[in-house]
Short mmCIF file of N, CA and C and ligand atoms in Angstrom, two decimals:
data_model
loop_
_atom_site.label_atom_id
_atom_site.label_comp_id
_atom_site.label_asym_id
_atom_site.label_seq_id
_atom_site.Cartn_x
_atom_site.Cartn_y
_atom_site.Cartn_z
N MET A 3 87.77 102.45 100.14
CA MET A 3 87.87 101.39 99.14
C MET A 3 87.12 100.14 99.60
N LYS A 4 86.36 99.52 98.71
CA LYS A 4 85.73 98.26 99.11
C LYS A 4 85.75 97.26 97.93
N ILE A 5 85.75 95.99 98.32
CA ILE A 5 85.76 94.93 97.31
C ILE A 5 84.49 94.10 97.50
N LYS A 6 83.76 93.95 96.40
CA LYS A 6 82.49 93.23 96.47
C LYS A 6 82.56 91.98 95.61
N MET A 7 81.93 90.91 96.07
CA MET A 7 81.78 89.74 95.22
C MET A 7 80.55 89.97 94.33
N ILE A 8 80.70 89.71 93.05
CA ILE A 8 79.61 89.95 92.10
C ILE A 8 78.96 88.61 91.75
N LEU A 9 77.68 88.49 92.01
CA LEU A 9 77.02 87.20 91.80
C LEU A 9 76.17 87.18 90.53
N ASN A 10 75.64 88.33 90.15
CA ASN A 10 74.72 88.39 89.00
C ASN A 10 75.25 89.34 87.94
N ASN A 11 74.77 89.08 86.71
CA ASN A 11 75.07 89.99 85.60
C ASN A 11 76.56 90.34 85.49
N LYS A 12 77.38 89.30 85.46
CA LYS A 12 78.83 89.53 85.41
C LYS A 12 79.25 90.19 84.10
N LYS A 13 78.41 90.03 83.09
CA LYS A 13 78.75 90.62 81.78
C LYS A 13 78.75 92.15 81.81
N GLN A 14 78.18 92.74 82.87
CA GLN A 14 78.21 94.20 82.97
C GLN A 14 79.65 94.71 83.03
N PHE A 15 80.61 93.83 83.39
CA PHE A 15 82.01 94.22 83.51
C PHE A 15 82.83 93.83 82.28
N LEU A 16 82.14 93.42 81.22
CA LEU A 16 82.84 92.91 80.05
C LEU A 16 83.88 93.90 79.50
N HIS A 17 83.51 95.17 79.46
CA HIS A 17 84.43 96.17 78.91
C HIS A 17 85.78 96.15 79.64
N LEU A 18 85.75 95.88 80.94
CA LEU A 18 86.98 95.83 81.74
C LEU A 18 87.69 94.48 81.54
N LEU A 19 86.91 93.40 81.53
CA LEU A 19 87.51 92.07 81.34
C LEU A 19 88.23 91.98 80.00
N LEU A 20 87.72 92.69 79.01
CA LEU A 20 88.33 92.64 77.67
C LEU A 20 89.72 93.28 77.64
N LEU A 21 90.04 94.11 78.63
CA LEU A 21 91.40 94.68 78.70
C LEU A 21 92.42 93.58 78.94
N ALA A 22 91.99 92.55 79.68
CA ALA A 22 92.90 91.46 80.05
C ALA A 22 92.81 90.28 79.09
N ASP A 23 91.67 90.14 78.45
CA ASP A 23 91.43 88.96 77.61
C ASP A 23 90.54 89.45 76.47
N GLU A 24 91.15 89.69 75.31
CA GLU A 24 90.44 90.49 74.31
C GLU A 24 89.43 89.74 73.45
N GLN A 25 89.25 88.44 73.69
CA GLN A 25 88.29 87.69 72.89
C GLN A 25 87.13 87.23 73.77
N GLU A 26 85.94 87.74 73.48
CA GLU A 26 84.81 87.51 74.39
C GLU A 26 84.47 86.03 74.57
N ASP A 27 84.57 85.22 73.51
CA ASP A 27 84.19 83.82 73.69
C ASP A 27 85.19 83.07 74.58
N MET A 28 86.41 83.60 74.72
CA MET A 28 87.36 83.00 75.67
C MET A 28 86.95 83.37 77.10
N ILE A 29 86.47 84.59 77.30
CA ILE A 29 85.99 85.01 78.62
C ILE A 29 84.77 84.18 79.02
N ASP A 30 83.92 83.89 78.03
CA ASP A 30 82.70 83.11 78.30
C ASP A 30 83.01 81.72 78.87
N LYS A 31 84.23 81.22 78.58
CA LYS A 31 84.58 79.88 79.05
C LYS A 31 84.73 79.82 80.56
N TYR A 32 85.01 80.97 81.21
CA TYR A 32 85.22 80.92 82.67
C TYR A 32 84.35 81.88 83.46
N LEU A 33 83.66 82.79 82.78
CA LEU A 33 82.98 83.86 83.52
C LEU A 33 81.89 83.34 84.46
N GLU A 34 81.01 82.49 83.97
CA GLU A 34 79.87 82.07 84.81
C GLU A 34 80.29 81.15 85.93
N ARG A 35 81.26 80.26 85.65
CA ARG A 35 81.66 79.33 86.71
C ARG A 35 82.65 79.98 87.69
N GLY A 36 83.15 81.17 87.35
CA GLY A 36 84.15 81.82 88.19
C GLY A 36 83.53 82.70 89.28
N ASP A 37 84.34 82.97 90.31
CA ASP A 37 83.97 83.96 91.32
C ASP A 37 84.47 85.31 90.82
N MET A 38 83.60 86.30 90.85
CA MET A 38 84.01 87.63 90.39
C MET A 38 84.07 88.60 91.56
N PHE A 39 85.13 89.40 91.58
CA PHE A 39 85.32 90.41 92.62
C PHE A 39 85.54 91.75 91.94
N ALA A 40 84.91 92.79 92.48
CA ALA A 40 85.07 94.13 91.91
C ALA A 40 85.55 95.08 93.01
N LEU A 41 86.57 95.87 92.68
CA LEU A 41 87.13 96.83 93.63
C LEU A 41 86.60 98.22 93.29
N TYR A 42 86.03 98.87 94.30
CA TYR A 42 85.50 100.23 94.16
C TYR A 42 86.29 101.18 95.06
N ASP A 43 86.70 102.30 94.52
CA ASP A 43 87.23 103.39 95.32
C ASP A 43 86.43 104.59 94.84
N ASP A 44 85.35 104.88 95.50
CA ASP A 44 84.25 105.68 94.94
C ASP A 44 83.66 104.89 93.78
N ASP A 45 84.25 105.01 92.59
CA ASP A 45 83.75 104.27 91.43
C ASP A 45 84.50 102.95 91.26
N LEU A 46 84.01 102.17 90.32
CA LEU A 46 84.69 100.92 89.96
C LEU A 46 86.09 101.20 89.42
N LYS A 47 87.07 100.43 89.93
CA LYS A 47 88.45 100.61 89.46
C LYS A 47 89.00 99.33 88.83
N SER A 48 88.73 98.18 89.47
CA SER A 48 89.32 96.92 88.99
C SER A 48 88.33 95.78 89.18
N VAL A 49 88.57 94.73 88.40
CA VAL A 49 87.74 93.55 88.52
C VAL A 49 88.62 92.31 88.33
N CYS A 50 88.22 91.18 88.92
CA CYS A 50 88.95 89.94 88.65
C CYS A 50 88.01 88.75 88.73
N VAL A 51 88.43 87.64 88.11
CA VAL A 51 87.65 86.40 88.10
C VAL A 51 88.58 85.26 88.50
N VAL A 52 88.11 84.44 89.44
CA VAL A 52 88.89 83.29 89.94
C VAL A 52 88.04 82.03 89.76
N THR A 53 88.66 80.97 89.23
CA THR A 53 87.93 79.71 89.05
C THR A 53 88.55 78.63 89.93
N CYS A 54 87.72 77.62 90.22
CA CYS A 54 88.23 76.42 90.90
C CYS A 54 88.61 75.44 89.80
N GLU A 55 89.84 74.95 89.83
CA GLU A 55 90.33 74.07 88.76
C GLU A 55 90.62 72.67 89.25
N GLY A 56 90.16 72.35 90.46
CA GLY A 56 90.41 71.02 91.00
C GLY A 56 90.48 71.10 92.50
N ASP A 57 90.94 70.01 93.10
CA ASP A 57 90.99 69.91 94.54
C ASP A 57 91.93 70.96 95.14
N HIS A 58 91.38 72.01 95.72
CA HIS A 58 92.16 73.08 96.35
C HIS A 58 93.06 73.83 95.36
N ILE A 59 92.73 73.72 94.08
CA ILE A 59 93.51 74.44 93.06
C ILE A 59 92.60 75.51 92.46
N TYR A 60 93.08 76.74 92.47
CA TYR A 60 92.30 77.86 91.92
C TYR A 60 93.15 78.57 90.86
N GLU A 61 92.46 79.32 90.01
CA GLU A 61 93.19 80.06 88.97
C GLU A 61 92.60 81.46 88.83
N LEU A 62 93.49 82.42 88.87
CA LEU A 62 93.10 83.80 88.59
C LEU A 62 93.03 83.94 87.07
N LYS A 63 91.81 84.03 86.55
CA LYS A 63 91.63 83.95 85.10
C LYS A 63 91.69 85.31 84.43
N ASN A 64 91.34 86.34 85.18
CA ASN A 64 91.26 87.65 84.55
C ASN A 64 91.38 88.70 85.65
N ILE A 65 92.21 89.70 85.41
CA ILE A 65 92.24 90.85 86.32
C ILE A 65 92.53 92.09 85.48
N ALA A 66 91.79 93.14 85.73
CA ALA A 66 92.01 94.37 84.96
C ALA A 66 91.65 95.59 85.79
N THR A 67 92.44 96.63 85.60
CA THR A 67 92.19 97.95 86.18
C THR A 67 91.99 98.92 85.03
N TYR A 68 91.04 99.82 85.15
CA TYR A 68 90.87 100.84 84.09
C TYR A 68 92.22 101.49 83.80
N GLU A 69 92.52 101.67 82.52
CA GLU A 69 93.83 102.19 82.11
C GLU A 69 94.25 103.44 82.89
N LYS A 70 93.29 104.34 83.06
CA LYS A 70 93.56 105.61 83.74
C LYS A 70 94.02 105.42 85.19
N PHE A 71 93.66 104.28 85.78
CA PHE A 71 93.94 104.06 87.21
C PHE A 71 94.99 102.98 87.43
N GLN A 72 95.62 102.51 86.35
CA GLN A 72 96.67 101.50 86.53
C GLN A 72 97.88 102.12 87.22
N GLY A 73 98.63 101.28 87.94
CA GLY A 73 99.85 101.74 88.61
C GLY A 73 99.57 102.49 89.90
N LYS A 74 98.34 102.45 90.38
CA LYS A 74 98.00 103.16 91.62
C LYS A 74 97.78 102.20 92.79
N GLY A 75 98.07 100.92 92.56
CA GLY A 75 97.97 99.95 93.66
C GLY A 75 96.67 99.18 93.74
N TYR A 76 95.72 99.47 92.86
CA TYR A 76 94.42 98.79 92.95
C TYR A 76 94.55 97.29 92.63
N GLY A 77 95.29 96.97 91.58
CA GLY A 77 95.43 95.57 91.18
C GLY A 77 96.05 94.74 92.30
N LYS A 78 97.08 95.30 92.91
CA LYS A 78 97.77 94.57 93.96
C LYS A 78 96.84 94.36 95.16
N GLN A 79 96.05 95.37 95.48
CA GLN A 79 95.11 95.24 96.61
C GLN A 79 94.06 94.18 96.32
N LEU A 80 93.62 94.11 95.07
CA LEU A 80 92.62 93.10 94.71
C LEU A 80 93.22 91.70 94.80
N VAL A 81 94.44 91.52 94.34
CA VAL A 81 95.10 90.21 94.45
C VAL A 81 95.29 89.83 95.91
N LYS A 82 95.72 90.80 96.71
CA LYS A 82 95.92 90.53 98.14
C LYS A 82 94.59 90.07 98.76
N TYR A 83 93.51 90.72 98.37
CA TYR A 83 92.19 90.38 98.92
C TYR A 83 91.80 88.94 98.54
N ILE A 84 92.02 88.59 97.28
CA ILE A 84 91.59 87.24 96.89
C ILE A 84 92.51 86.17 97.49
N LEU A 85 93.79 86.49 97.69
CA LEU A 85 94.67 85.51 98.35
C LEU A 85 94.20 85.28 99.79
N ASP A 86 93.77 86.35 100.46
CA ASP A 86 93.22 86.20 101.82
C ASP A 86 91.89 85.42 101.76
N TYR A 87 91.07 85.74 100.77
CA TYR A 87 89.74 85.12 100.64
C TYR A 87 89.85 83.61 100.47
N TYR A 88 90.82 83.16 99.66
CA TYR A 88 90.94 81.72 99.37
C TYR A 88 91.85 81.00 100.35
N ASN A 89 92.48 81.73 101.26
CA ASN A 89 93.35 81.11 102.24
C ASN A 89 92.52 80.14 103.08
N GLY A 90 92.96 78.89 103.17
CA GLY A 90 92.19 77.89 103.91
C GLY A 90 91.53 76.90 102.98
N LYS A 91 91.05 77.39 101.81
CA LYS A 91 90.48 76.42 100.87
C LYS A 91 91.38 76.19 99.66
N CYS A 92 92.39 77.02 99.52
CA CYS A 92 93.26 76.94 98.34
C CYS A 92 94.65 76.44 98.73
N LYS A 93 95.15 75.45 97.96
CA LYS A 93 96.52 74.97 98.17
C LYS A 93 97.46 75.73 97.23
N THR A 94 97.00 75.90 95.99
CA THR A 94 97.81 76.62 95.00
C THR A 94 96.90 77.48 94.14
N MET A 95 97.29 78.72 93.96
CA MET A 95 96.59 79.62 93.03
C MET A 95 97.51 79.79 91.81
N PHE A 96 96.95 79.51 90.63
CA PHE A 96 97.71 79.73 89.40
C PHE A 96 97.21 80.99 88.70
N VAL A 97 98.05 81.55 87.88
CA VAL A 97 97.60 82.59 86.96
C VAL A 97 98.37 82.41 85.65
N GLY A 98 97.64 82.48 84.55
CA GLY A 98 98.29 82.32 83.24
C GLY A 98 98.31 83.66 82.52
N THR A 99 99.41 83.93 81.84
CA THR A 99 99.53 85.20 81.14
C THR A 99 100.43 85.04 79.92
N GLY A 100 100.37 86.00 79.04
CA GLY A 100 101.30 85.99 77.92
C GLY A 100 102.71 86.29 78.41
N ASP A 101 103.68 85.96 77.57
CA ASP A 101 105.08 86.21 77.92
C ASP A 101 105.32 87.71 77.73
N SER A 102 104.86 88.49 78.72
CA SER A 102 104.79 89.93 78.54
C SER A 102 105.47 90.68 79.68
N PRO A 103 106.28 91.69 79.33
CA PRO A 103 106.93 92.49 80.39
C PRO A 103 105.93 93.36 81.15
N LEU A 104 104.66 93.39 80.70
CA LEU A 104 103.66 94.21 81.40
C LEU A 104 103.04 93.45 82.57
N THR A 105 102.84 92.14 82.40
CA THR A 105 102.06 91.42 83.41
C THR A 105 102.89 90.54 84.33
N ILE A 106 103.94 89.90 83.81
CA ILE A 106 104.72 88.99 84.68
C ILE A 106 105.28 89.73 85.90
N PRO A 107 105.87 90.94 85.73
CA PRO A 107 106.37 91.65 86.93
C PRO A 107 105.25 92.01 87.91
N PHE A 108 104.04 92.26 87.38
CA PHE A 108 102.91 92.57 88.27
C PHE A 108 102.63 91.36 89.17
N TYR A 109 102.51 90.16 88.56
CA TYR A 109 102.19 88.98 89.37
C TYR A 109 103.35 88.64 90.33
N GLU A 110 104.59 88.84 89.86
CA GLU A 110 105.73 88.58 90.76
C GLU A 110 105.68 89.52 91.96
N SER A 111 105.27 90.76 91.71
CA SER A 111 105.20 91.72 92.83
C SER A 111 104.07 91.35 93.79
N CYS A 112 103.14 90.50 93.32
CA CYS A 112 102.05 90.01 94.20
C CYS A 112 102.41 88.68 94.85
N GLY A 113 103.64 88.19 94.66
CA GLY A 113 104.09 86.98 95.35
C GLY A 113 104.02 85.70 94.54
N PHE A 114 103.64 85.79 93.26
CA PHE A 114 103.61 84.60 92.40
C PHE A 114 105.01 84.33 91.86
N VAL A 115 105.28 83.04 91.57
CA VAL A 115 106.55 82.67 90.95
C VAL A 115 106.25 81.88 89.66
N ILE A 116 107.16 81.95 88.71
CA ILE A 116 106.96 81.25 87.43
C ILE A 116 106.83 79.74 87.70
N SER A 117 105.83 79.13 87.06
CA SER A 117 105.59 77.70 87.25
C SER A 117 105.91 76.90 85.99
N HIS A 118 105.14 77.12 84.94
CA HIS A 118 105.34 76.33 83.72
C HIS A 118 104.77 77.09 82.53
N ARG A 119 104.93 76.50 81.37
CA ARG A 119 104.53 77.16 80.13
C ARG A 119 103.65 76.21 79.31
N VAL A 120 102.56 76.73 78.73
CA VAL A 120 101.76 75.91 77.80
C VAL A 120 102.06 76.43 76.40
N LYS A 121 102.74 75.59 75.65
CA LYS A 121 103.23 76.02 74.33
C LYS A 121 102.06 76.31 73.38
N ASN A 122 102.18 77.38 72.63
CA ASN A 122 101.23 77.77 71.57
C ASN A 122 99.79 78.01 72.05
N PHE A 123 99.63 78.32 73.33
CA PHE A 123 98.27 78.51 73.85
C PHE A 123 97.53 79.62 73.10
N PHE A 124 98.21 80.73 72.87
CA PHE A 124 97.51 81.87 72.24
C PHE A 124 97.24 81.60 70.76
N THR A 125 98.19 81.00 70.08
CA THR A 125 97.98 80.72 68.66
C THR A 125 96.99 79.58 68.45
N ASP A 126 96.91 78.65 69.39
CA ASP A 126 95.97 77.53 69.25
C ASP A 126 94.53 77.89 69.64
N ASN A 127 94.37 78.85 70.56
CA ASN A 127 93.04 79.07 71.15
C ASN A 127 92.36 80.38 70.76
N TYR A 128 93.11 81.32 70.22
CA TYR A 128 92.50 82.61 69.84
C TYR A 128 92.36 82.66 68.33
N ASN A 129 91.29 83.35 67.89
CA ASN A 129 91.02 83.35 66.45
C ASN A 129 91.78 84.43 65.70
N HIS A 130 92.64 85.15 66.42
CA HIS A 130 93.45 86.18 65.77
C HIS A 130 94.74 86.34 66.58
N PRO A 131 95.80 86.85 65.96
CA PRO A 131 97.04 87.03 66.71
C PRO A 131 96.86 88.09 67.81
N ILE A 132 97.43 87.83 68.99
CA ILE A 132 97.34 88.77 70.11
C ILE A 132 98.71 89.41 70.29
N PHE A 133 98.73 90.73 70.34
CA PHE A 133 100.00 91.44 70.51
C PHE A 133 99.99 92.23 71.81
N GLU A 134 101.13 92.23 72.49
CA GLU A 134 101.29 93.10 73.65
C GLU A 134 102.67 93.73 73.53
N CYS A 135 102.74 95.05 73.68
CA CYS A 135 104.01 95.78 73.52
C CYS A 135 104.62 95.47 72.16
N GLY A 136 103.80 95.23 71.15
CA GLY A 136 104.33 94.98 69.81
C GLY A 136 104.85 93.57 69.60
N ILE A 137 104.71 92.72 70.61
CA ILE A 137 105.22 91.34 70.50
C ILE A 137 104.04 90.39 70.48
N GLN A 138 104.05 89.44 69.54
CA GLN A 138 102.95 88.48 69.48
C GLN A 138 103.05 87.49 70.64
N LEU A 139 101.92 87.28 71.32
CA LEU A 139 101.89 86.29 72.41
C LEU A 139 101.68 84.91 71.79
N ILE A 140 102.51 83.96 72.18
CA ILE A 140 102.43 82.60 71.64
C ILE A 140 102.11 81.61 72.78
N ASP A 141 103.03 81.50 73.72
CA ASP A 141 102.85 80.54 74.82
C ASP A 141 102.15 81.21 76.01
N MET A 142 101.46 80.40 76.79
CA MET A 142 100.91 80.88 78.07
C MET A 142 101.95 80.57 79.15
N ILE A 143 102.30 81.60 79.92
CA ILE A 143 103.22 81.41 81.04
C ILE A 143 102.38 81.32 82.31
N TYR A 144 102.52 80.23 83.04
CA TYR A 144 101.80 80.10 84.30
C TYR A 144 102.70 80.49 85.46
N LEU A 145 102.13 81.26 86.37
CA LEU A 145 102.79 81.55 87.64
C LEU A 145 101.94 80.91 88.73
N ARG A 146 102.55 80.67 89.88
CA ARG A 146 101.82 80.02 90.97
C ARG A 146 102.13 80.69 92.29
N LYS A 147 101.16 80.56 93.19
CA LYS A 147 101.36 81.03 94.57
C LYS A 147 100.90 79.89 95.45
N ASP A 148 101.83 79.32 96.19
CA ASP A 148 101.47 78.22 97.10
C ASP A 148 101.13 78.77 98.47
N PHE A 149 100.12 78.18 99.09
CA PHE A 149 99.66 78.66 100.39
C PHE A 149 100.30 77.85 101.52
C1 LIG B 220 97.98 94.08 85.20
C2 LIG B 220 97.05 95.07 85.91
C3 LIG B 220 95.79 94.35 86.32
C4 LIG B 220 97.74 95.60 87.17
O1 LIG B 220 96.82 96.40 87.88
P1 LIG B 220 97.26 97.80 88.50
O2 LIG B 220 96.09 98.33 89.26
O3 LIG B 220 97.85 98.65 87.44
O4 LIG B 220 98.42 97.27 89.46
P2 LIG B 220 99.11 97.99 90.69
O5 LIG B 220 99.03 99.47 90.52
O6 LIG B 220 98.53 97.42 91.94
O7 LIG B 220 100.59 97.49 90.55
C5 LIG B 220 101.06 96.51 91.44
C6 LIG B 220 102.50 96.24 91.22
O8 LIG B 220 102.75 95.79 89.91
C7 LIG B 220 103.72 96.63 89.32
N1 LIG B 220 103.31 96.86 87.96
C8 LIG B 220 102.08 97.17 87.52
N2 LIG B 220 102.11 97.32 86.20
C9 LIG B 220 103.39 97.12 85.85
C10 LIG B 220 104.08 97.15 84.63
N3 LIG B 220 103.45 97.48 83.51
N4 LIG B 220 105.41 96.89 84.60
C11 LIG B 220 106.06 96.61 85.74
N5 LIG B 220 105.47 96.54 86.93
C12 LIG B 220 104.16 96.80 86.97
C13 LIG B 220 103.66 97.93 90.07
O9 LIG B 220 104.90 98.59 90.01
C14 LIG B 220 103.35 97.48 91.44
O10 LIG B 220 104.49 97.03 92.11
P3 LIG B 220 104.93 97.73 93.49
O11 LIG B 220 103.73 97.69 94.39
O12 LIG B 220 106.05 96.85 93.94
O13 LIG B 220 105.32 99.11 93.10
C15 LIG B 220 96.73 96.30 85.03
O14 LIG B 220 97.92 96.86 84.57
C16 LIG B 220 95.82 96.00 83.85
O15 LIG B 220 94.59 96.08 83.97
N6 LIG B 220 96.41 95.68 82.67
C17 LIG B 220 95.59 95.40 81.49
C18 LIG B 220 94.90 94.07 81.63
C19 LIG B 220 95.88 92.94 81.81
O16 LIG B 220 96.87 92.83 81.09
N7 LIG B 220 95.57 92.07 82.80
C20 LIG B 220 96.36 90.90 83.08
C21 LIG B 220 96.07 89.83 82.08
S1 LIG B 220 97.12 88.43 82.34
#
């Protein structure tokens, strides 16, 4: 298994990024300024994007594993890698997600704790309703990991 930082042509991973963030123009807001990491185990399995949001503050903006390979530990290994990578320059890593039973337990299992909520983030910023597990996402739930 290896994890590579991707510097060019980040849009080649769009199909995977869309699993985590289904509106392309929302991905465009962070893709170029973000650091992208791709996990390969033979083939590509997972990808993530991390942005700098201020003095020693970073945010995990997008992480996705191909559906067929979810639940096999790739996502957690990628998060562990980026936490090690930013150790020393990062004071707090945030991650925002919908109020979803699919993603919050994943981030908690990676050591993040619930931080705060941005009300109506999904309804205010996306051009269509976003559903996960049949439930419409409304607020953005932020989790944090302090170093
Ligand atoms: C969220 C996602 C990136 C996790 O990646 P993954 O490769 O499946 O994650 P892992 O296999 O490393 O799982 C890591 C941990 O999270 C837990 N986990 C993963 N998916 C879970 C789920 N749906 N419900 C509960 N726990 C879950 C696993 O049990 C595991 O915990 P453990 O190590 O204590 O057993 C992946 O499911 C995905 O791509 N989802 C679609 C895109 C998405 O929603 N991205 C996040 C946007 S905010």
